[in-house]
Amino acid sequence: MFTRLQTKLAVLFASLFSVTLLLGGIAVYAAISDNATRMVRRELEVSGVVFDRVWELRATQLRDGANLLARDFGFREAFATRDDATIRSALDNLRDRLGLHRAFIVGVDGAITGLDVTLDDAQALALWSALDSAENAAGVLEIDSMTYQAISAPILSPILSGWVVFATRLDDAEMKRLEALSAIPLEAVVLRRDGYGTWSAGQREATSAAAHRFSLFIESSLETAAGKPRELDGADGRAIAVVKPLAGLGEGAQAALLLRYPLAKALAPYQPLFLMVIAIGVFGVALAIAGSWMLARSLTRPIQALDNAALRLRDGEDVSVAVETRDEIGRLAVNFNAMASGIRAREKTITHLALHDAETDLRNRQGLKQLIDAPRDRHAGITVVAALGVDRFHHVRSAIGYGLANKLLREIAARLTRAAPNAHLGRIATSILGLVYEARDLDDARGFAAALQSTLAQPIRLDRDTIDAHLTIGIVAKTTGETADTLIDQANIALDQARAGRRKIAVFDSAAYGDPARNLSLTSEMMTSIASGAMSIYLQPKYDIRKGAVTGAEALVRWRHPHRGMLPPDLFVGMAEETGHIRPLTDWVLAQAIAAQAALRARGHNLSMSVNISGRLMDDQDFADNAIDAITAAGAEICMEITETAVIESPDVALRIIDRYAAAGIAISIDDYGSGLSSLAYLKQISAHELKIDKSFVMSLAEGHRDALLVKSTVDLAHSLGLKVTAEGVETAEALAMLQTMGCDIAQGYFIARPMPLEDFARFMETAGRGSAVESALRA
């Protein structure tokens, strides 16, 4: 709305001051109102106590007078002889002396003497009942539409003959005397409840609704807060009121004392203060407008100068502004000048942060990339990029904490820098340092890397801890056309290759790494190859050593790629597991195994067929349903080969599914036993029929006594659990003979036969059927 800063500041300051004044006024009013309310509440509570004391004193005075008259011998004799003149004289005398408004006698027969008004039968009976119910009955009595405080005393001559009743009127004069006892000018009034349940003081409220609210207030006060101050909204505004119940004497005598003080009267003394606050506020707003206008005018001139300087700074000029004052504007000018001179320093810091690791202050990946891409003297040899992995770094960090772990990296970097001052060091991953250096050739690069490892021969001292640090190094040489990112990635891959091969130093092996992008494309071709027939299953015989015959076969998937030839199963099966294609691939292999078994049966070969089941499918209920349905429908004899690790990853679900396979008549074989973390607990729980010893033990069976002991103990363990034992990797007659001696049940391996297509397998079985199975295998 306003385009000038001067106007904006003036309006802003005036608005803020006005709001502050308004809030302050509200706070003052609230505080005063709260204080006045508390004061009125205290005074009303005190007045209530005073009323109780006055009521008690008056009752005591009346009771003493009534008892005095009731015990007077002459009065009792006059009452007994029905001497009305004497009775009235005594009553009048005592009424005048005590200042009473009413003094009369009620006989035990209900006759009333000395009362100048006549009570109807209901009132007389109610009064008699009240007097007869207590020895000295007292309370509020209503006579001729007037409310009285009454006290009674029994007349005994010597038996109960009647009661003396003294009463004093609770009228306006009495209320005025009560009001005079209070420190504040409160209003006291006696309320009566009529036959309709409405409370009033003899006058009507402004409206019937107001009368109803008033009656509800009295009723609720008597029920829950008798004698406690409460807020009352009446026709004359808000007030603080106390309601004191007055005990009744007889039916219909329901009354209460109302002590009320309007809040308007409590706040009246503070009206001059409120007017003064308003006047000060108006004057302050006017003063704020004038002062802010002048202040804004003094501010705009240096601000305009700063604005012009900022525009020049934006354009890259080296500017400064004159400092004319020592206030905020002057300090702003000083800070502006400091900002202009500090921009270049900040740009340098930002560049450093962008190219260095924040925890170790070593060059980061981007910083190393700049060094790799920097031009060098081509006669200096080759540029080598090395990835130096700190072994067990994550375990060390878990033990000593992140702070000391970063300090460890800095200490390692310091040692490496001292050992190779001409090399460039950086950090390219959490536990991996990067190094760029020059070497004559790869042999020289390996020697340099080995020398770097020797720098960590001595333990590193960190505070009070001593840490042994070791490096595994992967190196790659820069050639033409390779980017810095590629070199760093290849150095990391070389590091992984070194660790996989349990070597301390490895040069990047592109042949071993292969072509990941090319291999990844196999996933999109896999399903097409199944449909086109490029994939097939090969069968490898399982030789029963005890029977001397082939009793089963394992179905193994093979893929003959149209361009890449026969692909190793480890390549595409692992990719199928990672990409989610293992389910359709396994469905296809299972279907092919069932079909192959049926074809062999048709030729007279009744063999069990084994199929490998991926661990990714061990918690797949839908796969289990389909597999069981397919095997049951075909009446096939299928053995599912699973690994222990598949069960360990999801034991509850996997064990339930295995139990379902076993219940459906499908044999279960524990594959590759001994190659991983074999667990006797899971071996005991798996409903298996067969245990397959991993080929790594069988192939070295004849080379060492330890492997023979492990195989023998595994055979004995499996037999004790009721499992058959199959040995994989049987490649020599010696191994077969040893397995037979150990009691192994089934042998599988190249010595028996290599995996072969169905037709070749059928011919193999026909050849094996004409002679000894082992001899046929040897001839094959």
PDB file of N, CA, C and O in Angstrom, residues 41-107:
ATOM      1  N   ARG A  41     -14.954 -10.905  46.937  1.00  0.00           N
ATOM      2  CA  ARG A  41     -15.182 -12.269  47.422  1.00  0.00           C
ATOM      3  C   ARG A  41     -14.772 -12.404  48.882  1.00  0.00           C
ATOM      4  O   ARG A  41     -15.496 -13.016  49.695  1.00  0.00           O
ATOM      5  N   ARG A  42     -13.601 -11.831  49.227  1.00  0.00           N
ATOM      6  CA  ARG A  42     -13.153 -11.915  50.623  1.00  0.00           C
ATOM      7  C   ARG A  42     -14.128 -11.200  51.555  1.00  0.00           C
ATOM      8  O   ARG A  42     -14.467 -11.717  52.630  1.00  0.00           O
ATOM      9  N   GLU A  43     -14.567 -10.015  51.159  1.00  0.00           N
ATOM     10  CA  GLU A  43     -15.476  -9.254  52.009  1.00  0.00           C
ATOM     11  C   GLU A  43     -16.813  -9.958  52.161  1.00  0.00           C
ATOM     12  O   GLU A  43     -17.419  -9.949  53.248  1.00  0.00           O
ATOM     13  N   LEU A  44     -17.283 -10.577  51.058  1.00  0.00           N
ATOM     14  CA  LEU A  44     -18.550 -11.304  51.152  1.00  0.00           C
ATOM     15  C   LEU A  44     -18.418 -12.517  52.057  1.00  0.00           C
ATOM     16  O   LEU A  44     -19.358 -12.839  52.815  1.00  0.00           O
ATOM     17  N   GLU A  45     -17.274 -13.198  51.981  1.00  0.00           N
ATOM     18  CA  GLU A  45     -17.069 -14.327  52.889  1.00  0.00           C
ATOM     19  C   GLU A  45     -17.060 -13.857  54.339  1.00  0.00           C
ATOM     20  O   GLU A  45     -17.669 -14.488  55.214  1.00  0.00           O
ATOM     21  N   VAL A  46     -16.376 -12.724  54.603  1.00  0.00           N
ATOM     22  CA  VAL A  46     -16.341 -12.182  55.965  1.00  0.00           C
ATOM     23  C   VAL A  46     -17.738 -11.767  56.403  1.00  0.00           C
ATOM     24  O   VAL A  46     -18.170 -12.034  57.538  1.00  0.00           O
ATOM     25  N   SER A  47     -18.481 -11.105  55.498  1.00  0.00           N
ATOM     26  CA  SER A  47     -19.838 -10.675  55.836  1.00  0.00           C
ATOM     27  C   SER A  47     -20.724 -11.869  56.127  1.00  0.00           C
ATOM     28  O   SER A  47     -21.599 -11.811  57.005  1.00  0.00           O
ATOM     29  N   GLY A  48     -20.523 -12.952  55.397  1.00  0.00           N
ATOM     30  CA  GLY A  48     -21.288 -14.159  55.668  1.00  0.00           C
ATOM     31  C   GLY A  48     -21.006 -14.692  57.055  1.00  0.00           C
ATOM     32  O   GLY A  48     -21.918 -15.135  57.772  1.00  0.00           O
ATOM     33  N   VAL A  49     -19.719 -14.657  57.444  1.00  0.00           N
ATOM     34  CA  VAL A  49     -19.369 -15.106  58.789  1.00  0.00           C
ATOM     35  C   VAL A  49     -19.988 -14.180  59.844  1.00  0.00           C
ATOM     36  O   VAL A  49     -20.505 -14.635  60.876  1.00  0.00           O
ATOM     37  N   VAL A  50     -19.947 -12.861  59.560  1.00  0.00           N
ATOM     38  CA  VAL A  50     -20.549 -11.896  60.489  1.00  0.00           C
ATOM     39  C   VAL A  50     -22.042 -12.153  60.635  1.00  0.00           C
ATOM     40  O   VAL A  50     -22.602 -12.133  61.746  1.00  0.00           O
ATOM     41  N   PHE A  51     -22.679 -12.431  59.482  1.00  0.00           N
ATOM     42  CA  PHE A  51     -24.123 -12.715  59.549  1.00  0.00           C
ATOM     43  C   PHE A  51     -24.394 -13.948  60.405  1.00  0.00           C
ATOM     44  O   PHE A  51     -25.323 -13.952  61.220  1.00  0.00           O
ATOM     45  N   ASP A  52     -23.578 -15.002  60.221  1.00  0.00           N
ATOM     46  CA  ASP A  52     -23.769 -16.203  61.039  1.00  0.00           C
ATOM     47  C   ASP A  52     -23.642 -15.869  62.520  1.00  0.00           C
ATOM     48  O   ASP A  52     -24.420 -16.366  63.355  1.00  0.00           O
ATOM     49  N   ARG A  53     -22.660 -15.007  62.838  1.00  0.00           N
ATOM     50  CA  ARG A  53     -22.465 -14.652  64.257  1.00  0.00           C
ATOM     51  C   ARG A  53     -23.628 -13.819  64.785  1.00  0.00           C
ATOM     52  O   ARG A  53     -24.121 -14.052  65.897  1.00  0.00           O
ATOM     53  N   VAL A  54     -24.081 -12.844  63.979  1.00  0.00           N
ATOM     54  CA  VAL A  54     -25.218 -12.004  64.408  1.00  0.00           C
ATOM     55  C   VAL A  54     -26.468 -12.855  64.575  1.00  0.00           C
ATOM     56  O   VAL A  54     -27.233 -12.702  65.533  1.00  0.00           O
ATOM     57  N   TRP A  55     -26.673 -13.776  63.606  1.00  0.00           N
ATOM     58  CA  TRP A  55     -27.849 -14.658  63.693  1.00  0.00           C
ATOM     59  C   TRP A  55     -27.791 -15.493  64.962  1.00  0.00           C
ATOM     60  O   TRP A  55     -28.801 -15.666  65.664  1.00  0.00           O
ATOM     61  N   GLU A  56     -26.587 -15.994  65.266  1.00  0.00           N
ATOM     62  CA  GLU A  56     -26.432 -16.824  66.458  1.00  0.00           C
ATOM     63  C   GLU A  56     -26.663 -16.009  67.734  1.00  0.00           C
ATOM     64  O   GLU A  56     -27.319 -16.478  68.670  1.00  0.00           O
ATOM     65  N   LEU A  57     -26.125 -14.774  67.754  1.00  0.00           N
ATOM     66  CA  LEU A  57     -26.326 -13.924  68.942  1.00  0.00           C
ATOM     67  C   LEU A  57     -27.796 -13.584  69.131  1.00  0.00           C
ATOM     68  O   LEU A  57     -28.315 -13.597  70.261  1.00  0.00           O
ATOM     69  N   ARG A  58     -28.472 -13.223  68.023  1.00  0.00           N
ATOM     70  CA  ARG A  58     -29.896 -12.896  68.118  1.00  0.00           C
ATOM     71  C   ARG A  58     -30.694 -14.116  68.598  1.00  0.00           C
ATOM     72  O   ARG A  58     -31.599 -13.993  69.423  1.00  0.00           O
ATOM     73  N   ALA A  59     -30.328 -15.287  68.059  1.00  0.00           N
ATOM     74  CA  ALA A  59     -31.026 -16.495  68.474  1.00  0.00           C
ATOM     75  C   ALA A  59     -30.810 -16.778  69.949  1.00  0.00           C
ATOM     76  O   ALA A  59     -31.731 -17.180  70.673  1.00  0.00           O
ATOM     77  N   THR A  60     -29.565 -16.538  70.410  1.00  0.00           N
ATOM     78  CA  THR A  60     -29.270 -16.752  71.827  1.00  0.00           C
ATOM     79  C   THR A  60     -30.072 -15.777  72.697  1.00  0.00           C
ATOM     80  O   THR A  60     -30.625 -16.155  73.749  1.00  0.00           O
ATOM     81  N   GLN A  61     -30.172 -14.510  72.242  1.00  0.00           N
ATOM     82  CA  GLN A  61     -30.943 -13.509  73.005  1.00  0.00           C
ATOM     83  C   GLN A  61     -32.407 -13.896  73.080  1.00  0.00           C
ATOM     84  O   GLN A  61     -33.029 -13.837  74.152  1.00  0.00           O
ATOM     85  N   LEU A  62     -32.944 -14.308  71.943  1.00  0.00           N
ATOM     86  CA  LEU A  62     -34.357 -14.699  71.930  1.00  0.00           C
ATOM     87  C   LEU A  62     -34.587 -15.937  72.771  1.00  0.00           C
ATOM     88  O   LEU A  62     -35.583 -16.049  73.494  1.00  0.00           O
ATOM     89  N   ARG A  63     -33.644 -16.891  72.675  1.00  0.00           N
ATOM     90  CA  ARG A  63     -33.803 -18.141  73.429  1.00  0.00           C
ATOM     91  C   ARG A  63     -33.748 -17.865  74.928  1.00  0.00           C
ATOM     92  O   ARG A  63     -34.521 -18.441  75.699  1.00  0.00           O
ATOM     93  N   ASP A  64     -32.820 -16.965  75.336  1.00  0.00           N
ATOM     94  CA  ASP A  64     -32.732 -16.652  76.773  1.00  0.00           C
ATOM     95  C   ASP A  64     -34.017 -16.005  77.265  1.00  0.00           C
ATOM     96  O   ASP A  64     -34.529 -16.328  78.353  1.00  0.00           O
ATOM     97  N   GLY A  65     -34.569 -15.068  76.451  1.00  0.00           N
ATOM     98  CA  GLY A  65     -35.818 -14.425  76.859  1.00  0.00           C
ATOM     99  C   GLY A  65     -36.959 -15.406  76.909  1.00  0.00           C
ATOM    100  O   GLY A  65     -37.789 -15.380  77.839  1.00  0.00           O
ATOM    101  N   ALA A  66     -37.040 -16.282  75.909  1.00  0.00           N
ATOM    102  CA  ALA A  66     -38.142 -17.246  75.879  1.00  0.00           C
ATOM    103  C   ALA A  66     -38.034 -18.215  77.035  1.00  0.00           C
ATOM    104  O   ALA A  66     -39.047 -18.568  77.663  1.00  0.00           O
ATOM    105  N   ASN A  67     -36.810 -18.694  77.322  1.00  0.00           N
ATOM    106  CA  ASN A  67     -36.632 -19.610  78.454  1.00  0.00           C
ATOM    107  C   ASN A  67     -36.960 -18.930  79.776  1.00  0.00           C
ATOM    108  O   ASN A  67     -37.546 -19.555  80.686  1.00  0.00           O
ATOM    109  N   LEU A  68     -36.599 -17.652  79.896  1.00  0.00           N
ATOM    110  CA  LEU A  68     -36.886 -16.917  81.122  1.00  0.00           C
ATOM    111  C   LEU A  68     -38.393 -16.841  81.366  1.00  0.00           C
ATOM    112  O   LEU A  68     -38.876 -17.076  82.477  1.00  0.00           O
ATOM    113  N   LEU A  69     -39.124 -16.548  80.299  1.00  0.00           N
ATOM    114  CA  LEU A  69     -40.574 -16.435  80.456  1.00  0.00           C
ATOM    115  C   LEU A  69     -41.201 -17.799  80.689  1.00  0.00           C
ATOM    116  O   LEU A  69     -42.106 -17.951  81.523  1.00  0.00           O
ATOM    117  N   ALA A  70     -40.730 -18.818  79.936  1.00  0.00           N
ATOM    118  CA  ALA A  70     -41.342 -20.137  80.048  1.00  0.00           C
ATOM    119  C   ALA A  70     -41.114 -20.750  81.419  1.00  0.00           C
ATOM    120  O   ALA A  70     -41.911 -21.589  81.862  1.00  0.00           O
ATOM    121  N   ARG A  71     -40.061 -20.347  82.123  1.00  0.00           N
ATOM    122  CA  ARG A  71     -39.762 -20.939  83.434  1.00  0.00           C
ATOM    123  C   ARG A  71     -40.317 -20.105  84.595  1.00  0.00           C
ATOM    124  O   ARG A  71     -40.199 -20.505  85.768  1.00  0.00           O
ATOM    125  N   ASP A  72     -40.838 -18.921  84.279  1.00  0.00           N
ATOM    126  CA  ASP A  72     -41.393 -18.062  85.342  1.00  0.00           C
ATOM    127  C   ASP A  72     -42.607 -18.753  85.969  1.00  0.00           C
ATOM    128  O   ASP A  72     -43.519 -19.192  85.248  1.00  0.00           O
ATOM    129  N   PHE A  73     -42.608 -18.873  87.300  1.00  0.00           N
ATOM    130  CA  PHE A  73     -43.671 -19.604  87.995  1.00  0.00           C
ATOM    131  C   PHE A  73     -45.017 -18.931  87.800  1.00  0.00           C
ATOM    132  O   PHE A  73     -46.041 -19.593  87.542  1.00  0.00           O
ATOM    133  N   GLY A  74     -45.012 -17.600  87.916  1.00  0.00           N
ATOM    134  CA  GLY A  74     -46.281 -16.896  87.770  1.00  0.00           C
ATOM    135  C   GLY A  74     -46.848 -17.045  86.373  1.00  0.00           C
ATOM    136  O   GLY A  74     -48.061 -17.202  86.190  1.00  0.00           O
ATOM    137  N   PHE A  75     -45.950 -17.006  85.372  1.00  0.00           N
ATOM    138  CA  PHE A  75     -46.416 -17.146  83.985  1.00  0.00           C
ATOM    139  C   PHE A  75     -46.975 -18.533  83.734  1.00  0.00           C
ATOM    140  O   PHE A  75     -48.024 -18.700  83.105  1.00  0.00           O
ATOM    141  N   ARG A  76     -46.267 -19.557  84.303  1.00  0.00           N
ATOM    142  CA  ARG A  76     -46.744 -20.923  84.099  1.00  0.00           C
ATOM    143  C   ARG A  76     -48.077 -21.124  84.793  1.00  0.00           C
ATOM    144  O   ARG A  76     -48.961 -21.822  84.276  1.00  0.00           O
ATOM    145  N   GLU A  77     -48.246 -20.476  85.991  1.00  0.00           N
ATOM    146  CA  GLU A  77     -49.523 -20.603  86.703  1.00  0.00           C
ATOM    147  C   GLU A  77     -50.622 -19.922  85.901  1.00  0.00           C
ATOM    148  O   GLU A  77     -51.732 -20.467  85.768  1.00  0.00           O
ATOM    149  N   ALA A  78     -50.318 -18.741  85.329  1.00  0.00           N
ATOM    150  CA  ALA A  78     -51.324 -18.039  84.512  1.00  0.00           C
ATOM    151  C   ALA A  78     -51.679 -18.849  83.280  1.00  0.00           C
ATOM    152  O   ALA A  78     -52.839 -18.918  82.863  1.00  0.00           O
ATOM    153  N   PHE A  79     -50.664 -19.512  82.673  1.00  0.00           N
ATOM    154  CA  PHE A  79     -50.922 -20.315  81.475  1.00  0.00           C
ATOM    155  C   PHE A  79     -51.757 -21.547  81.816  1.00  0.00           C
ATOM    156  O   PHE A  79     -52.645 -21.952  81.063  1.00  0.00           O
ATOM    157  N   ALA A  80     -51.469 -22.102  83.050  1.00  0.00           N
ATOM    158  CA  ALA A  80     -52.206 -23.293  83.461  1.00  0.00           C
ATOM    159  C   ALA A  80     -53.657 -22.963  83.768  1.00  0.00           C
ATOM    160  O   ALA A  80     -54.555 -23.784  83.526  1.00  0.00           O
ATOM    161  N   THR A  81     -53.909 -21.740  84.299  1.00  0.00           N
ATOM    162  CA  THR A  81     -55.280 -21.353  84.657  1.00  0.00           C
ATOM    163  C   THR A  81     -55.976 -20.619  83.529  1.00  0.00           C
ATOM    164  O   THR A  81     -57.086 -20.128  83.709  1.00  0.00           O
ATOM    165  N   ARG A  82     -55.273 -20.520  82.368  1.00  0.00           N
ATOM    166  CA  ARG A  82     -55.826 -19.857  81.186  1.00  0.00           C
ATOM    167  C   ARG A  82     -56.115 -18.390  81.467  1.00  0.00           C
ATOM    168  O   ARG A  82     -57.105 -17.822  81.007  1.00  0.00           O
ATOM    169  N   ASP A  83     -55.220 -17.728  82.221  1.00  0.00           N
ATOM    170  CA  ASP A  83     -55.375 -16.297  82.530  1.00  0.00           C
ATOM    171  C   ASP A  83     -54.793 -15.515  81.365  1.00  0.00           C
ATOM    172  O   ASP A  83     -53.609 -15.166  81.349  1.00  0.00           O
ATOM    173  N   ASP A  84     -55.628 -15.284  80.335  1.00  0.00           N
ATOM    174  CA  ASP A  84     -55.147 -14.641  79.113  1.00  0.00           C
ATOM    175  C   ASP A  84     -54.624 -13.238  79.365  1.00  0.00           C
ATOM    176  O   ASP A  84     -53.663 -12.792  78.713  1.00  0.00           O
ATOM    177  N   ALA A  85     -55.231 -12.493  80.247  1.00  0.00           N
ATOM    178  CA  ALA A  85     -54.801 -11.117  80.494  1.00  0.00           C
ATOM    179  C   ALA A  85     -53.373 -11.095  81.018  1.00  0.00           C
ATOM    180  O   ALA A  85     -52.530 -10.292  80.576  1.00  0.00           O
ATOM    181  N   THR A  86     -53.110 -12.000  81.968  1.00  0.00           N
ATOM    182  CA  THR A  86     -51.756 -12.050  82.524  1.00  0.00           C
ATOM    183  C   THR A  86     -50.749 -12.497  81.464  1.00  0.00           C
ATOM    184  O   THR A  86     -49.626 -11.992  81.358  1.00  0.00           O
ATOM    185  N   ILE A  87     -51.189 -13.479  80.673  1.00  0.00           N
ATOM    186  CA  ILE A  87     -50.295 -14.000  79.627  1.00  0.00           C
ATOM    187  C   ILE A  87     -49.950 -12.898  78.637  1.00  0.00           C
ATOM    188  O   ILE A  87     -48.775 -12.698  78.273  1.00  0.00           O
ATOM    189  N   ARG A  88     -50.976 -12.183  78.158  1.00  0.00           N
ATOM    190  CA  ARG A  88     -50.715 -11.131  77.166  1.00  0.00           C
ATOM    191  C   ARG A  88     -49.851 -10.024  77.771  1.00  0.00           C
ATOM    192  O   ARG A  88     -48.999  -9.444  77.088  1.00  0.00           O
ATOM    193  N   SER A  89     -50.089  -9.707  79.036  1.00  0.00           N
ATOM    194  CA  SER A  89     -49.308  -8.662  79.676  1.00  0.00           C
ATOM    195  C   SER A  89     -47.831  -9.050  79.728  1.00  0.00           C
ATOM    196  O   SER A  89     -46.941  -8.251  79.441  1.00  0.00           O
ATOM    197  N   ALA A  90     -47.590 -10.319  80.109  1.00  0.00           N
ATOM    198  CA  ALA A  90     -46.198 -10.792  80.183  1.00  0.00           C
ATOM    199  C   ALA A  90     -45.546 -10.791  78.805  1.00  0.00           C
ATOM    200  O   ALA A  90     -44.372 -10.419  78.650  1.00  0.00           O
ATOM    201  N   LEU A  91     -46.313 -11.209  77.807  1.00  0.00           N
ATOM    202  CA  LEU A  91     -45.750 -11.241  76.447  1.00  0.00           C
ATOM    203  C   LEU A  91     -45.438  -9.835  75.963  1.00  0.00           C
ATOM    204  O   LEU A  91     -44.380  -9.591  75.357  1.00  0.00           O
ATOM    205  N   ASP A  92     -46.391  -8.885  76.210  1.00  0.00           N
ATOM    206  CA  ASP A  92     -46.166  -7.513  75.742  1.00  0.00           C
ATOM    207  C   ASP A  92     -44.978  -6.886  76.450  1.00  0.00           C
ATOM    208  O   ASP A  92     -44.168  -6.163  75.824  1.00  0.00           O
ATOM    209  N   ASN A  93     -44.854  -7.158  77.730  1.00  0.00           N
ATOM    210  CA  ASN A  93     -43.774  -6.580  78.501  1.00  0.00           C
ATOM    211  C   ASN A  93     -42.409  -7.054  77.970  1.00  0.00           C
ATOM    212  O   ASN A  93     -41.484  -6.255  77.738  1.00  0.00           O
ATOM    213  N   LEU A  94     -42.315  -8.362  77.758  1.00  0.00           N
ATOM    214  CA  LEU A  94     -41.032  -8.903  77.288  1.00  0.00           C
ATOM    215  C   LEU A  94     -40.776  -8.515  75.838  1.00  0.00           C
ATOM    216  O   LEU A  94     -39.639  -8.287  75.433  1.00  0.00           O
ATOM    217  N   ARG A  95     -41.832  -8.395  75.024  1.00  0.00           N
ATOM    218  CA  ARG A  95     -41.642  -8.000  73.628  1.00  0.00           C
ATOM    219  C   ARG A  95     -41.099  -6.579  73.556  1.00  0.00           C
ATOM    220  O   ARG A  95     -40.196  -6.284  72.768  1.00  0.00           O
ATOM    221  N   ASP A  96     -41.666  -5.692  74.403  1.00  0.00           N
ATOM    222  CA  ASP A  96     -41.181  -4.312  74.375  1.00  0.00           C
ATOM    223  C   ASP A  96     -39.752  -4.213  74.910  1.00  0.00           C
ATOM    224  O   ASP A  96     -38.931  -3.448  74.385  1.00  0.00           O
ATOM    225  N   ARG A  97     -39.486  -5.011  75.969  1.00  0.00           N
ATOM    226  CA  ARG A  97     -38.173  -4.929  76.580  1.00  0.00           C
ATOM    227  C   ARG A  97     -37.077  -5.480  75.676  1.00  0.00           C
ATOM    228  O   ARG A  97     -35.978  -4.950  75.612  1.00  0.00           O
ATOM    229  N   LEU A  98     -37.405  -6.513  74.924  1.00  0.00           N
ATOM    230  CA  LEU A  98     -36.407  -7.137  74.050  1.00  0.00           C
ATOM    231  C   LEU A  98     -36.469  -6.614  72.622  1.00  0.00           C
ATOM    232  O   LEU A  98     -35.636  -6.996  71.785  1.00  0.00           O
ATOM    233  N   GLY A  99     -37.415  -5.722  72.326  1.00  0.00           N
ATOM    234  CA  GLY A  99     -37.511  -5.188  70.968  1.00  0.00           C
ATOM    235  C   GLY A  99     -37.988  -6.232  69.975  1.00  0.00           C
ATOM    236  O   GLY A  99     -37.506  -6.250  68.835  1.00  0.00           O
ATOM    237  N   LEU A 100     -38.918  -7.082  70.391  1.00  0.00           N
ATOM    238  CA  LEU A 100     -39.415  -8.142  69.520  1.00  0.00           C
ATOM    239  C   LEU A 100     -40.568  -7.634  68.684  1.00  0.00           C
ATOM    240  O   LEU A 100     -41.265  -6.690  69.054  1.00  0.00           O
ATOM    241  N   HIS A 101     -40.741  -8.279  67.533  1.00  0.00           N
ATOM    242  CA  HIS A 101     -41.883  -7.951  66.688  1.00  0.00           C
ATOM    243  C   HIS A 101     -43.056  -8.879  66.948  1.00  0.00           C
ATOM    244  O   HIS A 101     -44.211  -8.466  66.763  1.00  0.00           O
ATOM    245  N   ARG A 102     -42.793 -10.099  67.353  1.00  0.00           N
ATOM    246  CA  ARG A 102     -43.844 -11.063  67.639  1.00  0.00           C
ATOM    247  C   ARG A 102     -43.465 -11.839  68.900  1.00  0.00           C
ATOM    248  O   ARG A 102     -42.313 -12.232  69.078  1.00  0.00           O
ATOM    249  N   ALA A 103     -44.505 -12.061  69.793  1.00  0.00           N
ATOM    250  CA  ALA A 103     -44.342 -12.905  70.966  1.00  0.00           C
ATOM    251  C   ALA A 103     -45.701 -13.546  71.218  1.00  0.00           C
ATOM    252  O   ALA A 103     -46.690 -12.846  71.427  1.00  0.00           O
ATOM    253  N   PHE A 104     -45.765 -14.878  71.144  1.00  0.00           N
ATOM    254  CA  PHE A 104     -47.046 -15.563  71.324  1.00  0.00           C
ATOM    255  C   PHE A 104     -46.788 -16.950  71.870  1.00  0.00           C
ATOM    256  O   PHE A 104     -45.651 -17.395  71.993  1.00  0.00           O
ATOM    257  N   ILE A 105     -47.881 -17.594  72.256  1.00  0.00           N
ATOM    258  CA  ILE A 105     -47.812 -18.921  72.867  1.00  0.00           C
ATOM    259  C   ILE A 105     -48.626 -19.870  72.016  1.00  0.00           C
ATOM    260  O   ILE A 105     -49.717 -19.540  71.552  1.00  0.00           O
ATOM    261  N   VAL A 106     -48.079 -21.077  71.846  1.00  0.00           N
ATOM    262  CA  VAL A 106     -48.778 -22.153  71.143  1.00  0.00           C
ATOM    263  C   VAL A 106     -48.975 -23.279  72.124  1.00  0.00           C
ATOM    264  O   VAL A 106     -48.004 -23.789  72.704  1.00  0.00           O
ATOM    265  N   GLY A 107     -50.239 -23.626  72.386  1.00  0.00           N
ATOM    266  CA  GLY A 107     -50.522 -24.706  73.324  1.00  0.00           C
ATOM    267  C   GLY A 107     -50.322 -26.053  72.682  1.00  0.00           C
ATOM    268  O   GLY A 107     -50.248 -26.185  71.461  1.00  0.00           O
TER     269      GLY A 107
END
